[in-house]
Amino acid sequence: MRRNHVGKFLGLCFSKRSSSSPIASSPCHGRSIPHSYRASPFPRSPRPDADPPIASAFALGGVRRSSQPPKAVPFCASTLVGLKGLVVEGACALKISFQRRSGFDPKRLLSLPQQSLWKRFLPIGHGDEVVYGLLGANAAIFLLWRIVDPSFMRKHFMISLDNFKSGRLHTLITSAFSHSDFDHLLTNMIGLYFFGSSIASLFGPEFLLKLYLGGALGGSVFYLAHKAFMVPSSKGYRGWDESRIPALGASAAVNAIILLNVFLFPKNIYYVNLIIPVPAALLGAFLIGSDLWRIKKGEEHISGSAHLGGAVVAALVFARIKRWI
């Protein structure tokens, strides 16, 4: 059994400071200069008791002490004078800015074991790179069906109760990259390309990859649960024991991506068969309703339960985006 062609109907350095802050901002690059240093329009002539040449170079450069009374020293101000003090203070301000914005910790740059395993072993590129990567992975496994022993592919790239009970848990994910028919592959990849690119541009490539894998996992779990508890030992497609029929395809993962687009933008217009304009909300209702109907009348070569798994993942992600959960 293959998961349905869910795509077959589709063709689509600033830093905020208050005015009362004792640090004034320079117009170039936002660099902060303390008020205790002011640029003098006329360089002072050296006195008999002047500082050594290196120190007096700053005086010749037009930097002098202000006659104003000292103000409160900010938490990031340096007690050093001259260029060195400016550099130290600027580095301190940059560090605090990073920490306030994103919890940045400079120690993590040199402590690789503290980094996320996800980012260490699976580097994420731009949104288009992830979309093309998913397309390429699906195409590569499609070619494997023409090269590798079919029994090996059935054991490692199809989801079934037999594979699950045999401990081949990786099939929960690998089955979502597997297609044996070209039309099945083509329709799923059309939906993945158009709707996946939209999700990646909105939330980033890592979000898209996690959504794809989450939809794949949700579809596999729903498929196994349906076969194990709702249709035990019944005769299904071509007289096979329906509880043992394997499935493959990216439809559940792509369904999660499509329906998240629908939930986010229900008033969008999509063109069925590139001709008929249909509101996104109506398209979503049709996809979900058709999958419920397939489960009710009995699945044949299309798995409605796997599609619903992807739909549930999309609904949970949408609720999380809206902060409902």
Tab-separated table of C-alpha atoms in Angstrom:
chain	number	residue	atom	x	y	z
A	1	MET	CA	0.000	0.000	0.000
A	2	ARG	CA	1.245	3.452	-0.690
A	3	ARG	CA	0.330	6.674	0.992
A	4	ASN	CA	-1.777	8.899	-1.192
A	5	HIS	CA	-0.574	11.580	-3.593
A	6	VAL	CA	-1.331	14.520	-1.363
A	7	GLY	CA	0.188	16.844	-3.930
A	8	LYS	CA	-1.763	15.647	-6.922
A	9	PHE	CA	-4.348	18.451	-6.762
A	10	LEU	CA	-1.792	21.203	-6.298
A	11	GLY	CA	0.293	23.463	-8.460
A	12	LEU	CA	1.879	26.344	-5.880
A	13	CYS	CA	23.428	45.539	14.514
A	14	PHE	CA	21.129	47.456	16.128
A	15	SER	CA	21.217	48.135	19.848
A	16	LYS	CA	18.435	49.939	21.677
A	17	ARG	CA	19.588	52.529	24.188
A	18	SER	CA	17.657	55.087	26.239
A	19	SER	CA	18.319	58.804	25.876
A	20	SER	CA	19.392	58.993	29.521
A	21	SER	CA	22.122	56.420	29.089
A	22	PRO	CA	25.619	57.675	30.012
A	23	ILE	CA	26.918	56.123	26.790
A	24	ALA	CA	26.544	58.106	23.596
A	25	SER	CA	26.233	56.390	20.257
A	26	SER	CA	28.516	57.247	17.387
A	27	PRO	CA	26.796	57.584	14.004
A	28	CYS	CA	29.155	55.080	12.379
A	29	HIS	CA	28.530	51.400	13.087
A	30	GLY	CA	26.684	52.194	16.319
A	31	ARG	CA	29.967	52.243	18.302
A	32	SER	CA	29.569	53.516	21.858
A	33	ILE	CA	31.857	56.261	23.202
A	34	PRO	CA	31.746	57.313	26.871
A	35	HIS	CA	30.797	60.902	27.673
A	36	SER	CA	33.991	61.265	29.696
A	37	TYR	CA	35.892	61.468	26.392
A	38	ARG	CA	35.101	64.316	24.015
A	39	ALA	CA	36.710	65.205	20.699
A	40	SER	CA	38.474	68.564	20.859
A	41	PRO	CA	38.515	70.725	17.712
A	42	PHE	CA	42.022	71.995	18.534
A	43	PRO	CA	44.887	69.758	19.579
A	44	ARG	CA	46.637	70.822	22.732
A	45	SER	CA	50.301	71.761	22.687
A	46	PRO	CA	52.473	69.468	24.779
A	47	ARG	CA	53.369	70.720	28.274
A	48	PRO	CA	56.825	70.395	29.850
A	49	ASP	CA	55.436	67.722	32.155
A	50	ALA	CA	53.538	65.940	29.364
A	51	ASP	CA	53.126	62.189	29.231
A	52	PRO	CA	55.549	60.023	27.288
A	53	PRO	CA	55.230	60.111	23.471
A	54	ILE	CA	52.934	57.105	23.306
A	55	ALA	CA	50.476	58.568	25.795
A	56	SER	CA	50.684	62.094	24.334
A	57	ALA	CA	49.739	60.727	20.926
A	58	PHE	CA	46.145	60.549	22.128
A	59	ALA	CA	46.249	64.211	23.128
A	60	LEU	CA	47.555	65.180	19.678
A	61	GLY	CA	44.746	63.136	18.193
A	62	GLY	CA	42.223	65.499	19.698
A	63	VAL	CA	41.072	63.565	22.808
A	64	ARG	CA	40.909	65.444	26.100
A	65	ARG	CA	39.258	65.150	29.461
A	66	SER	CA	35.891	66.831	29.825
A	67	SER	CA	35.476	69.509	32.451
A	68	GLN	CA	32.018	68.190	33.319
A	69	PRO	CA	31.609	66.426	36.653
A	70	PRO	CA	31.939	62.643	36.381
A	71	LYS	CA	28.715	60.794	35.800
A	72	ALA	CA	27.659	57.424	37.075
A	73	VAL	CA	29.877	54.715	35.621
A	74	PRO	CA	27.791	52.301	33.537
A	75	PHE	CA	27.947	48.625	34.237
A	76	CYS	CA	29.943	48.074	31.044
A	77	ALA	CA	32.320	51.046	31.361
A	78	SER	CA	36.057	50.461	31.515
A	79	THR	CA	38.391	52.276	33.893
A	80	LEU	CA	41.100	52.284	31.238
A	81	VAL	CA	41.754	55.443	29.242
A	82	GLY	CA	42.486	55.978	25.589
A	83	LEU	CA	42.026	53.515	22.773
A	84	LYS	CA	42.467	50.452	24.982
A	85	GLY	CA	39.572	51.520	27.189
A	86	LEU	CA	37.327	52.013	24.180
A	87	VAL	CA	38.152	48.569	22.830
A	88	VAL	CA	37.521	46.864	26.191
A	89	GLU	CA	34.241	48.718	26.674
A	90	GLY	CA	33.059	47.965	23.162
A	91	ALA	CA	33.751	44.247	23.576
A	92	CYS	CA	31.865	44.237	26.871
A	93	ALA	CA	28.845	45.984	25.338
A	94	LEU	CA	28.793	43.549	22.422
A	95	LYS	CA	28.881	40.578	24.780
A	96	ILE	CA	25.990	41.923	26.853
A	97	SER	CA	23.969	42.669	23.711
A	98	PHE	CA	24.325	39.081	22.525
A	99	GLN	CA	23.394	37.705	25.940
A	100	ARG	CA	20.273	39.837	26.148
A	101	ARG	CA	19.045	39.001	22.678
A	102	SER	CA	19.553	35.289	22.364
A	103	GLY	CA	21.151	33.861	25.479
A	104	PHE	CA	24.534	33.906	23.765
A	105	ASP	CA	27.357	32.406	25.804
A	106	PRO	CA	30.857	32.989	24.335
A	107	LYS	CA	32.172	29.903	26.151
A	108	ARG	CA	30.002	27.711	23.948
A	109	LEU	CA	32.047	28.700	20.900
A	110	LEU	CA	34.958	26.672	22.243
A	111	SER	CA	32.980	23.924	23.989
A	112	LEU	CA	31.763	21.665	21.199
A	113	PRO	CA	30.290	18.956	23.488
A	114	GLN	CA	27.771	21.479	24.805
A	115	GLN	CA	26.336	22.134	21.350
A	116	SER	CA	23.173	20.475	20.177
A	117	LEU	CA	23.693	17.019	18.699
A	118	TRP	CA	21.152	17.956	16.016
A	119	LYS	CA	23.273	20.865	14.770
A	120	ARG	CA	26.586	19.037	15.178
A	121	PHE	CA	25.763	16.022	13.070
A	122	LEU	CA	23.081	17.484	10.788
A	123	PRO	CA	24.106	20.994	9.705
A	124	ILE	CA	21.218	22.996	8.303
A	125	GLY	CA	21.609	25.237	5.279
A	126	HIS	CA	19.266	27.728	3.655
A	127	GLY	CA	15.604	26.935	3.085
A	128	ASP	CA	16.042	26.074	-0.592
A	129	GLU	CA	18.922	23.737	0.255
A	130	VAL	CA	16.725	21.757	2.650
A	131	VAL	CA	13.906	21.526	0.129
A	132	TYR	CA	16.275	20.331	-2.590
A	133	GLY	CA	17.903	17.959	-0.118
A	134	LEU	CA	14.563	16.331	0.676
A	135	LEU	CA	13.722	16.115	-3.012
A	136	GLY	CA	17.098	14.528	-3.725
A	137	ALA	CA	16.764	12.006	-0.892
A	138	ASN	CA	13.360	10.878	-2.148
A	139	ALA	CA	14.660	10.600	-5.720
A	140	ALA	CA	17.716	8.606	-4.582
A	141	ILE	CA	15.623	6.035	-2.726
A	142	PHE	CA	13.279	5.808	-5.708
A	143	LEU	CA	16.298	4.771	-7.791
A	144	LEU	CA	17.308	2.249	-5.130
A	145	TRP	CA	14.071	0.394	-5.787
A	146	ARG	CA	15.393	-0.217	-9.316
A	147	ILE	CA	18.867	-1.313	-8.211
A	148	VAL	CA	18.737	-3.034	-4.827
A	149	ASP	CA	17.108	-6.337	-3.953
A	150	PRO	CA	13.367	-5.659	-3.403
A	151	SER	CA	13.311	-7.810	-0.255
A	152	PHE	CA	15.943	-5.535	1.299
A	153	MET	CA	13.898	-2.465	0.388
A	154	ARG	CA	10.741	-3.949	1.870
A	155	LYS	CA	12.538	-4.650	5.145
A	156	HIS	CA	14.178	-1.242	5.484
A	157	PHE	CA	12.098	1.258	3.492
A	158	MET	CA	8.494	0.245	4.164
A	159	ILE	CA	6.428	0.581	7.322
A	160	SER	CA	4.544	-2.496	8.509
A	161	LEU	CA	3.628	-4.334	11.674
A	162	ASP	CA	6.067	-7.092	10.733
A	163	ASN	CA	8.969	-4.650	10.420
A	164	PHE	CA	7.984	-2.905	13.635
A	165	LYS	CA	7.754	-6.155	15.598
A	166	SER	CA	11.085	-7.260	14.148
A	167	GLY	CA	12.799	-4.208	15.662
A	168	ARG	CA	13.305	-2.287	12.423
A	169	LEU	CA	12.180	0.967	13.986
A	170	HIS	CA	14.074	3.044	11.458
A	171	THR	CA	11.325	2.250	8.968
A	172	LEU	CA	9.132	4.746	10.849
A	173	ILE	CA	11.213	7.413	9.105
A	174	THR	CA	12.811	5.749	6.090
A	175	SER	CA	9.416	4.764	4.688
A	176	ALA	CA	8.638	8.500	4.306
A	177	PHE	CA	11.467	8.841	1.765
A	178	SER	CA	10.482	5.765	-0.212
A	179	HIS	CA	8.473	5.591	-3.453
A	180	SER	CA	8.274	2.705	-5.883
A	181	ASP	CA	6.007	4.402	-8.459
A	182	PHE	CA	7.049	7.481	-10.399
A	183	ASP	CA	3.635	9.174	-10.303
A	184	HIS	CA	3.541	8.701	-6.525
A	185	LEU	CA	6.965	10.321	-6.232
A	186	LEU	CA	6.135	13.166	-8.637
A	187	THR	CA	2.910	14.297	-6.979
A	188	ASN	CA	4.401	14.217	-3.485
A	189	MET	CA	7.478	16.157	-4.590
A	190	ILE	CA	5.337	18.841	-6.262
A	191	GLY	CA	3.532	19.440	-2.969
A	192	LEU	CA	6.813	19.356	-1.038
A	193	TYR	CA	8.483	21.874	-3.360
A	194	PHE	CA	5.787	24.543	-3.366
A	195	PHE	CA	4.506	24.280	0.200
A	196	GLY	CA	7.869	23.330	1.730
A	197	SER	CA	9.500	26.420	0.246
A	198	SER	CA	6.782	28.549	1.817
A	199	ILE	CA	7.279	27.024	5.279
A	200	ALA	CA	11.066	27.358	5.042
A	201	SER	CA	10.811	31.046	4.133
A	202	LEU	CA	8.495	31.671	7.092
A	203	PHE	CA	10.143	29.650	9.854
A	204	GLY	CA	13.538	28.587	8.547
A	205	PRO	CA	15.051	25.410	7.093
A	206	GLU	CA	15.472	23.621	10.422
A	207	PHE	CA	11.768	24.058	11.152
A	208	LEU	CA	10.876	22.583	7.757
A	209	LEU	CA	13.085	19.546	8.277
A	210	LYS	CA	11.641	18.893	11.729
A	211	LEU	CA	8.106	19.285	10.379
A	212	TYR	CA	8.808	16.797	7.595
A	213	LEU	CA	10.253	14.237	10.002
A	214	GLY	CA	7.474	14.871	12.520
A	215	GLY	CA	4.821	14.346	9.871
A	216	ALA	CA	6.566	11.169	8.726
A	217	LEU	CA	6.700	9.811	12.266
A	218	GLY	CA	3.098	10.773	12.975
A	219	GLY	CA	1.896	9.111	9.785
A	220	SER	CA	3.774	5.897	10.563
A	221	VAL	CA	2.415	5.737	14.112
A	222	PHE	CA	-1.162	6.314	12.974
A	223	TYR	CA	-0.777	3.724	10.234
A	224	LEU	CA	0.531	1.065	12.631
A	225	ALA	CA	-2.124	1.866	15.236
A	226	HIS	CA	-4.868	1.576	12.641
A	227	LYS	CA	-3.592	-1.768	11.399
A	228	ALA	CA	-3.019	-3.154	14.896
A	229	PHE	CA	-6.238	-2.140	16.619
A	230	MET	CA	-8.900	-1.356	14.021
A	231	VAL	CA	-8.496	-3.938	11.270
A	232	PRO	CA	-6.928	-7.061	12.857
A	233	SER	CA	-6.900	-10.115	10.611
A	234	SER	CA	-9.395	-8.662	8.118
A	235	LYS	CA	-9.126	-9.238	4.406
A	236	GLY	CA	-8.289	-6.126	2.501
A	237	TYR	CA	-6.714	-5.133	-0.800
A	238	ARG	CA	-6.347	-8.133	-3.155
A	239	GLY	CA	-7.328	-10.500	-0.364
A	240	TRP	CA	-4.259	-9.819	1.736
A	241	ASP	CA	-4.312	-9.719	5.521
A	242	GLU	CA	-4.819	-5.977	5.865
A	243	SER	CA	-3.079	-5.745	9.230
A	244	ARG	CA	0.158	-6.925	7.602
A	245	ILE	CA	0.095	-4.767	4.460
A	246	PRO	CA	3.210	-2.523	4.301
A	247	ALA	CA	3.139	1.110	3.233
A	248	LEU	CA	5.579	3.654	1.876
A	249	GLY	CA	5.620	7.248	0.674
A	250	ALA	CA	6.122	10.825	1.809
A	251	SER	CA	2.411	11.629	1.778
A	252	ALA	CA	2.041	11.935	5.567
A	253	ALA	CA	5.050	14.274	5.816
A	254	VAL	CA	3.913	16.361	2.847
A	255	ASN	CA	0.374	16.393	4.209
A	256	ALA	CA	1.678	17.951	7.435
A	257	ILE	CA	3.462	20.665	5.433
A	258	ILE	CA	0.452	21.404	3.214
A	259	LEU	CA	-2.045	21.536	6.071
A	260	LEU	CA	0.161	23.806	8.169
A	261	ASN	CA	0.120	26.238	5.235
A	262	VAL	CA	-3.663	25.892	5.108
A	263	PHE	CA	-4.055	26.483	8.857
A	264	LEU	CA	-1.798	29.552	8.723
A	265	PHE	CA	-3.377	31.091	5.610
A	266	PRO	CA	-6.940	29.748	5.242
A	267	LYS	CA	-7.940	32.562	2.844
A	268	ASN	CA	-5.228	31.826	0.298
A	269	ILE	CA	-6.292	30.642	-3.135
A	270	TYR	CA	-4.816	27.483	-4.630
A	271	TYR	CA	-5.379	26.238	-8.156
A	272	VAL	CA	-6.541	22.648	-8.513
A	273	ASN	CA	-4.976	21.060	-11.585
A	274	LEU	CA	-3.446	24.518	-12.241
A	275	ILE	CA	-6.875	25.755	-13.399
A	276	ILE	CA	-9.625	25.767	-10.759
A	277	PRO	CA	-9.218	28.351	-7.940
A	278	VAL	CA	-10.033	26.904	-4.527
A	279	PRO	CA	-9.758	28.600	-1.092
A	280	ALA	CA	-7.168	27.041	1.181
A	281	ALA	CA	-9.737	26.298	3.892
A	282	LEU	CA	-11.852	24.313	1.430
A	283	LEU	CA	-8.825	22.408	0.197
A	284	GLY	CA	-7.861	21.484	3.763
A	285	ALA	CA	-11.378	20.315	4.532
A	286	PHE	CA	-11.378	18.188	1.382
A	287	LEU	CA	-8.042	16.534	2.236
A	288	ILE	CA	-9.057	15.690	5.797
A	289	GLY	CA	-12.561	14.615	4.846
A	290	SER	CA	-11.371	12.308	2.079
A	291	ASP	CA	-8.937	10.607	4.471
A	292	LEU	CA	-11.709	10.046	7.036
A	293	TRP	CA	-13.866	8.552	4.289
A	294	ARG	CA	-11.089	6.179	3.245
A	295	ILE	CA	-10.756	4.887	6.795
A	296	LYS	CA	-14.520	4.401	7.106
A	297	LYS	CA	-15.017	2.502	3.870
A	298	GLY	CA	-11.796	0.522	4.159
A	299	GLU	CA	-8.375	1.413	2.873
A	300	GLU	CA	-7.264	-0.075	-0.406
A	301	HIS	CA	-4.073	1.211	-1.998
A	302	ILE	CA	-4.311	4.610	-0.262
A	303	SER	CA	-3.810	4.999	3.480
A	304	GLY	CA	-6.085	7.586	5.055
A	305	SER	CA	-4.775	6.817	8.535
A	306	ALA	CA	-1.216	7.800	7.607
A	307	HIS	CA	-2.492	11.058	6.115
A	308	LEU	CA	-4.405	11.822	9.298
A	309	GLY	CA	-1.198	11.320	11.271
A	310	GLY	CA	0.384	14.095	9.248
A	311	ALA	CA	-2.709	16.251	9.728
A	312	VAL	CA	-2.544	15.829	13.511
A	313	VAL	CA	1.125	16.874	13.498
A	314	ALA	CA	0.242	19.987	11.481
A	315	ALA	CA	-2.566	20.837	13.935
A	316	LEU	CA	-0.250	20.464	16.937
A	317	VAL	CA	2.442	22.616	15.344
A	318	PHE	CA	-0.128	25.268	14.437
A	319	ALA	CA	-1.442	25.302	18.017
A	320	ARG	CA	2.114	25.675	19.266
A	321	ILE	CA	2.752	28.594	16.913
A	322	LYS	CA	-0.408	30.269	18.201
A	323	ARG	CA	0.722	29.510	21.806
A	324	TRP	CA	-2.460	27.588	22.510
A	325	ILE	CA	-0.419	24.735	23.959
